Coordinates of C-alpha atoms in Angstrom, one line a residue:
M1 CA 0.0 0.0 0.0
N2 CA 1.4 3.4 -1.0
P3 CA 2.0 5.8 1.8
K4 CA -0.3 8.9 1.9
T5 CA 1.0 12.2 0.6
K6 CA 1.8 14.6 3.4
I7 CA 0.3 18.0 2.8
A8 CA 1.3 20.9 5.1
V9 CA -1.4 23.6 5.2
V10 CA 0.2 26.9 6.1
F11 CA -2.1 29.6 7.5
G12 CA -2.4 32.6 9.8
S13 CA 0.7 34.9 9.5
R14 CA 1.3 38.5 10.4
S15 CA -1.2 39.7 7.8
V16 CA -4.2 41.9 8.7
E17 CA -6.2 39.2 7.0
H18 CA -5.1 36.7 9.6
E19 CA -8.6 35.6 10.7
V20 CA -9.7 35.2 7.1
S21 CA -6.8 32.8 6.6
I22 CA -7.9 30.7 9.5
V23 CA -11.3 30.3 8.0
T24 CA -9.8 29.3 4.6
A25 CA -7.6 26.7 6.3
M26 CA -10.6 25.2 8.2
Q27 CA -12.4 24.8 4.8
I28 CA -9.3 22.8 3.5
F29 CA -9.2 20.6 6.6
E30 CA -12.9 19.9 6.4
N31 CA -12.9 19.0 2.7
I32 CA -9.5 17.3 2.0
N33 CA -9.6 13.6 1.2
R34 CA -8.1 12.0 4.3
E35 CA -7.9 8.6 2.6
K36 CA -5.3 10.0 0.2
Y37 CA -3.6 12.7 2.3
D38 CA -2.1 13.2 5.7
V39 CA -2.6 16.8 6.7
I40 CA -0.1 18.8 8.7
P41 CA -1.5 22.1 10.1
I42 CA 1.1 24.8 10.3
Y43 CA -0.2 27.9 12.0
I44 CA 1.8 31.1 11.8
D45 CA 0.7 33.3 14.7
K46 CA 0.5 37.1 14.7
Q47 CA 4.0 37.3 16.0
G48 CA 5.3 35.2 13.1
R49 CA 5.9 32.0 15.1
W50 CA 5.4 28.7 13.3
L51 CA 3.3 26.4 15.4
V52 CA 2.5 22.8 14.5
A53 CA 0.0 20.5 16.1
E54 CA -2.9 18.3 15.0
K55 CA -5.3 20.2 17.2
L56 CA -4.6 23.4 15.0
G57 CA -6.7 21.7 12.3
K58 CA -9.8 22.3 14.5
I59 CA -11.7 25.6 14.8
D60 CA -11.9 25.1 18.6
S61 CA -8.2 26.0 18.8
F62 CA -9.1 29.6 17.8
K63 CA -12.2 30.4 19.9
N64 CA -10.4 33.3 21.6
L65 CA -10.9 36.0 19.0
K66 CA -7.8 37.8 20.2
L67 CA -5.8 34.7 19.2
T68 CA -3.4 35.2 22.1
D69 CA -3.7 31.8 23.8
V70 CA -3.0 29.5 20.9
K71 CA -0.5 27.0 22.3
A72 CA 1.4 24.4 20.3
P73 CA 5.1 23.4 19.8
E74 CA 7.0 26.1 17.9
Y75 CA 9.0 25.0 14.9
V76 CA 11.6 26.7 12.6
F77 CA 11.4 26.2 8.8
E78 CA 14.9 25.3 7.6
A79 CA 15.1 26.5 4.0
S80 CA 18.3 24.7 3.1
P81 CA 17.4 22.2 0.3
S82 CA 19.4 19.5 2.1
I83 CA 17.0 19.8 5.1
A84 CA 13.8 21.5 3.8
A85 CA 11.9 20.6 6.9
L86 CA 10.3 22.0 10.0
V87 CA 12.6 21.6 13.0
L88 CA 11.4 21.9 16.6
K89 CA 12.8 25.2 17.8
S90 CA 14.2 23.7 21.0
R91 CA 16.3 21.5 18.7
F92 CA 18.2 24.5 17.3
K93 CA 21.5 25.4 18.9
F94 CA 23.7 28.5 18.4
F95 CA 27.2 27.9 17.2
P96 CA 29.3 31.1 17.2
A97 CA 31.0 30.2 14.0
Q98 CA 27.9 29.2 12.0
G99 CA 25.0 30.9 13.7
W100 CA 21.9 28.8 14.4
S101 CA 22.0 25.2 13.3
A102 CA 19.6 22.3 13.6
F103 CA 20.6 19.1 15.3
G104 CA 19.0 15.9 16.3
G105 CA 15.5 14.7 15.4
N106 CA 12.0 16.3 15.8
K107 CA 11.8 17.2 12.1
I108 CA 8.5 17.4 10.2
K109 CA 8.9 17.0 6.5
A110 CA 6.0 17.5 4.1
D111 CA 5.7 16.3 0.5
I112 CA 3.9 19.5 -0.6
Y113 CA 3.0 22.8 1.1
F114 CA -0.4 24.4 0.7
P115 CA -0.4 28.1 1.4
A116 CA -3.7 29.3 2.8
I117 CA -2.5 32.7 3.9
H118 CA -4.4 35.8 2.8
G119 CA -2.5 39.1 2.2
T120 CA 1.0 40.1 3.1
F121 CA 3.6 37.5 4.2
G122 CA 2.0 34.7 2.4
E123 CA -0.1 35.6 -0.6
D124 CA 2.3 38.2 -2.0
G125 CA 5.2 36.0 -3.1
T126 CA 7.2 36.1 0.2
L127 CA 6.2 32.6 1.4
Q128 CA 6.5 31.3 -2.2
G129 CA 10.1 32.6 -2.3
L130 CA 10.9 30.7 0.9
F131 CA 9.6 27.5 -0.6
E132 CA 11.6 28.1 -3.8
M133 CA 14.8 28.5 -1.7
A134 CA 14.0 25.3 0.1
D135 CA 13.3 23.6 -3.3
V136 CA 10.0 22.1 -2.1
P137 CA 6.8 21.8 -4.1
Y138 CA 3.9 24.0 -3.1
V139 CA 0.3 24.8 -4.3
G140 CA -0.6 27.8 -6.3
S141 CA 1.3 30.6 -8.1
G142 CA 5.0 31.1 -7.9
V143 CA 6.8 34.2 -6.7
T144 CA 6.1 36.4 -9.7
G145 CA 2.4 35.4 -10.1
S146 CA 1.8 35.9 -6.4
A147 CA 3.5 39.3 -6.2
V148 CA 1.9 40.7 -9.3
G149 CA -1.5 39.3 -8.5
M150 CA -1.3 40.9 -5.1
D151 CA -0.1 44.4 -6.1
K152 CA -3.0 46.2 -7.7
I153 CA -0.8 48.9 -9.2
I154 CA 1.6 46.6 -10.9
Q155 CA -1.2 44.2 -11.8
K156 CA -3.1 46.9 -13.7
A157 CA 0.0 47.9 -15.6
V158 CA 0.5 44.3 -16.7
L159 CA -3.1 43.8 -17.6
K160 CA -3.2 47.0 -19.7
E161 CA 0.0 46.0 -21.5
N162 CA -1.7 42.7 -22.4
G163 CA -4.9 44.4 -23.8
I164 CA -7.1 43.6 -20.9
P165 CA -9.4 46.5 -20.0
V166 CA -9.2 48.1 -16.5
V167 CA -10.9 51.1 -15.1
K168 CA -9.1 54.4 -15.0
Y169 CA -7.0 54.9 -11.9
I170 CA -4.4 57.0 -10.1
W171 CA -1.8 55.8 -7.6
F172 CA 0.6 57.5 -5.3
S173 CA 2.7 56.8 -2.2
K174 CA 1.8 57.7 1.4
N175 CA 4.7 60.1 1.4
E176 CA 3.5 61.8 -1.8
W177 CA 0.1 62.2 -0.2
R178 CA 1.6 63.9 2.8
E179 CA 3.6 66.3 0.6
N180 CA 1.3 67.0 -2.4
K181 CA -2.2 66.4 -1.0
I182 CA -3.8 69.3 -2.9
E183 CA -2.3 68.4 -6.2
I184 CA -3.3 64.7 -5.9
I185 CA -6.9 65.6 -5.1
K186 CA -7.0 67.9 -8.1
N187 CA -5.7 65.1 -10.3
I188 CA -8.3 62.7 -8.9
E189 CA -11.2 65.1 -9.4
K190 CA -10.0 66.1 -12.9
D191 CA -9.1 62.6 -14.3
L192 CA -11.5 60.4 -12.4
G193 CA -14.3 62.5 -10.9
Y194 CA -16.7 61.0 -8.3
P195 CA -17.5 58.4 -7.2
V196 CA -14.1 56.7 -6.7
F197 CA -12.9 53.6 -4.9
V198 CA -9.8 54.0 -2.7
K199 CA -7.7 50.9 -1.9
P200 CA -4.4 49.9 -0.3
A201 CA -2.2 48.6 -3.1
N202 CA -1.4 45.3 -1.4
L203 CA -4.4 43.9 0.5
G204 CA -7.3 41.6 -0.2
S205 CA -10.6 40.6 1.4
S206 CA -11.9 44.2 0.8
V207 CA -9.9 45.3 3.8
A208 CA -9.6 49.2 4.0
I209 CA -11.5 49.7 0.7
N210 CA -13.9 52.6 0.6
K211 CA -16.1 54.4 -1.8
A212 CA -15.8 58.2 -1.9
N213 CA -18.6 60.4 -3.3
G214 CA -17.0 63.7 -2.5
L215 CA -13.9 65.4 -1.1
K216 CA -14.4 64.6 2.6
E217 CA -15.0 61.0 1.9
L218 CA -12.0 60.9 -0.4
E219 CA -9.6 62.3 2.2
S220 CA -11.0 60.0 4.9
A221 CA -10.7 56.9 2.6
I222 CA -7.1 57.8 1.6
E223 CA -6.1 58.2 5.3
I224 CA -7.6 54.8 6.1
A225 CA -5.9 53.1 3.2
S226 CA -2.5 54.7 4.1
H227 CA -2.6 53.0 7.5
F228 CA -2.5 49.6 5.7
D229 CA 0.0 50.3 2.9
R230 CA 2.6 52.7 1.8
R231 CA 1.0 53.0 -1.7
I232 CA -2.6 53.8 -2.4
I233 CA -4.7 53.3 -5.6
V234 CA -7.8 55.3 -6.5
E235 CA -10.1 53.9 -9.1
E236 CA -12.8 55.4 -11.2
G237 CA -16.2 54.5 -9.9
K238 CA -19.1 53.2 -12.0
E239 CA -22.8 53.3 -11.0
G240 CA -25.0 50.3 -11.2
I241 CA -22.1 47.8 -11.2
V242 CA -22.5 44.1 -11.0
E243 CA -19.6 41.9 -9.7
I244 CA -18.9 38.7 -11.6
N245 CA -16.3 36.1 -10.4
C246 CA -14.6 33.5 -12.5
S247 CA -11.9 31.1 -11.4
V248 CA -9.2 29.7 -13.6
M249 CA -7.3 26.4 -13.0
G250 CA -4.3 24.9 -14.7
N251 CA -0.7 25.6 -15.7
N252 CA -0.2 25.2 -19.5
E253 CA -3.8 24.2 -20.3
L254 CA -6.3 26.5 -18.6
T255 CA -9.9 25.8 -17.6
A256 CA -12.3 28.6 -16.6
S257 CA -15.1 28.0 -14.2
V258 CA -18.7 28.8 -14.5
C259 CA -19.3 32.5 -13.7
E260 CA -20.9 33.5 -10.4
Q261 CA -22.5 36.7 -9.1
P262 CA -21.9 37.5 -5.4
I263 CA -24.9 39.1 -3.6
K264 CA -23.8 42.2 -1.8
S265 CA -25.4 44.6 0.6
E266 CA -23.6 47.7 -0.6
Q267 CA -22.6 49.0 -4.0
M268 CA -19.4 47.0 -3.6
L269 CA -18.7 43.7 -2.0
T270 CA -17.5 44.4 1.5
Y271 CA -15.4 42.5 4.1
E272 CA -18.7 42.1 6.0
D273 CA -20.4 40.6 3.0
K274 CA -17.6 38.2 2.4
Y275 CA -16.8 37.0 6.0
L276 CA -19.3 38.2 8.6
K277 CA -22.6 37.2 7.1
G278 CA -24.2 33.8 6.8
E279 CA -22.1 31.0 8.3
K280 CA -19.1 32.9 9.7
T281 CA -16.8 29.9 9.8
K282 CA -17.3 29.3 6.1
G283 CA -15.8 32.6 4.8
M284 CA -16.5 33.2 1.1
A285 CA -18.1 29.7 1.0
G286 CA -20.9 31.2 3.2
L287 CA -21.4 34.2 0.8
S288 CA -24.8 34.4 -0.9
R289 CA -24.3 34.1 -4.7
L290 CA -26.0 33.2 -7.9
I291 CA -24.4 30.3 -9.8
P292 CA -24.4 30.5 -12.7
A293 CA -24.4 34.3 -12.9
P294 CA -27.6 35.6 -14.7
I295 CA -25.7 36.9 -17.7
S296 CA -25.8 36.1 -21.4
E297 CA -23.8 33.2 -22.8
E298 CA -21.9 35.7 -24.9
L299 CA -20.8 37.7 -21.9
T300 CA -20.0 34.6 -20.0
K301 CA -17.6 33.4 -22.7
K302 CA -16.1 36.9 -22.9
I303 CA -15.4 36.9 -19.1
Q304 CA -14.0 33.4 -19.1
E305 CA -11.6 34.3 -21.9
A306 CA -10.5 37.5 -20.2
A307 CA -10.0 35.6 -17.0
K308 CA -7.7 33.1 -18.7
R309 CA -5.8 36.0 -20.4
A310 CA -5.3 37.7 -17.0
F311 CA -4.2 34.5 -15.4
R312 CA -1.5 34.1 -18.1
A313 CA -0.5 37.8 -18.0
V314 CA 0.4 37.8 -14.3
D315 CA 2.1 34.4 -14.6
A316 CA -0.3 32.7 -12.3
S317 CA -0.4 28.9 -11.9
G318 CA -2.6 26.3 -10.1
I319 CA -5.8 28.2 -9.4
S320 CA -6.9 31.8 -9.0
R321 CA -10.1 33.7 -8.9
I322 CA -10.5 36.7 -11.1
D323 CA -13.1 39.4 -10.2
F324 CA -14.9 41.5 -12.8

């Protein structure tokens, strides 16, 4: 009998989307085929410690919403390809000549790593880079695809270069906002008008995204976004918008999913819509949606083709969801 494949699910991290990542990981633990796979839960807490224990695969370990009392053995990921394993922190010893080195047993080695982290320090190419250094297989896009897919400013430039339509936008740094606030506002009002959507460049889950219908709302939205990122993007708003999602799976040969339409309470899909309504432990899986989306067959095909083109343009792999 062939041994089961060991899959290490990595979740949590120092991201502001920490709690969302926990929900995603729980969905993986609940749905993965246990007859084929042995699952290793790797929880990165808000301080960046890597904790490993079977109990971390259960939502009961995270009942304290402050997540300050999660207790489990702490491990260190050794990225040297000759080791490429999790080593119990207490089994590390400091040697003055070489620095910290692992010794003895207490190693956890996975066949493949499954990143379930949302946002920075996991979804943005950083964790993928660590796995590349360790020369271990992992699920999802590589360093480039993850980084470009996460950065809304670079992503839009790449999409435009590949002939994929995007709304008009302006971006600037937090420092530029502090020094040239009046000029930036003038450019936004001249080139985009109102309403606009203000976003941090490198976050997901609709965190710190706000719609601005006038000057006061614009200034407030930019201040909020600047607390989460050093770069801010402001996008032209459209009235009567409908959001359509389409997933793409594959590497060389791509398959686009059926289109879906999320049901939102506001003019844009908010964090509350995504994660705080319905069954809260199900995250996006608990979101109300129409499947398939009530759109024409022609528009469906157009969206599916655009989704595959966007997937290729950012150098994604594995699976991604593209929002329209």
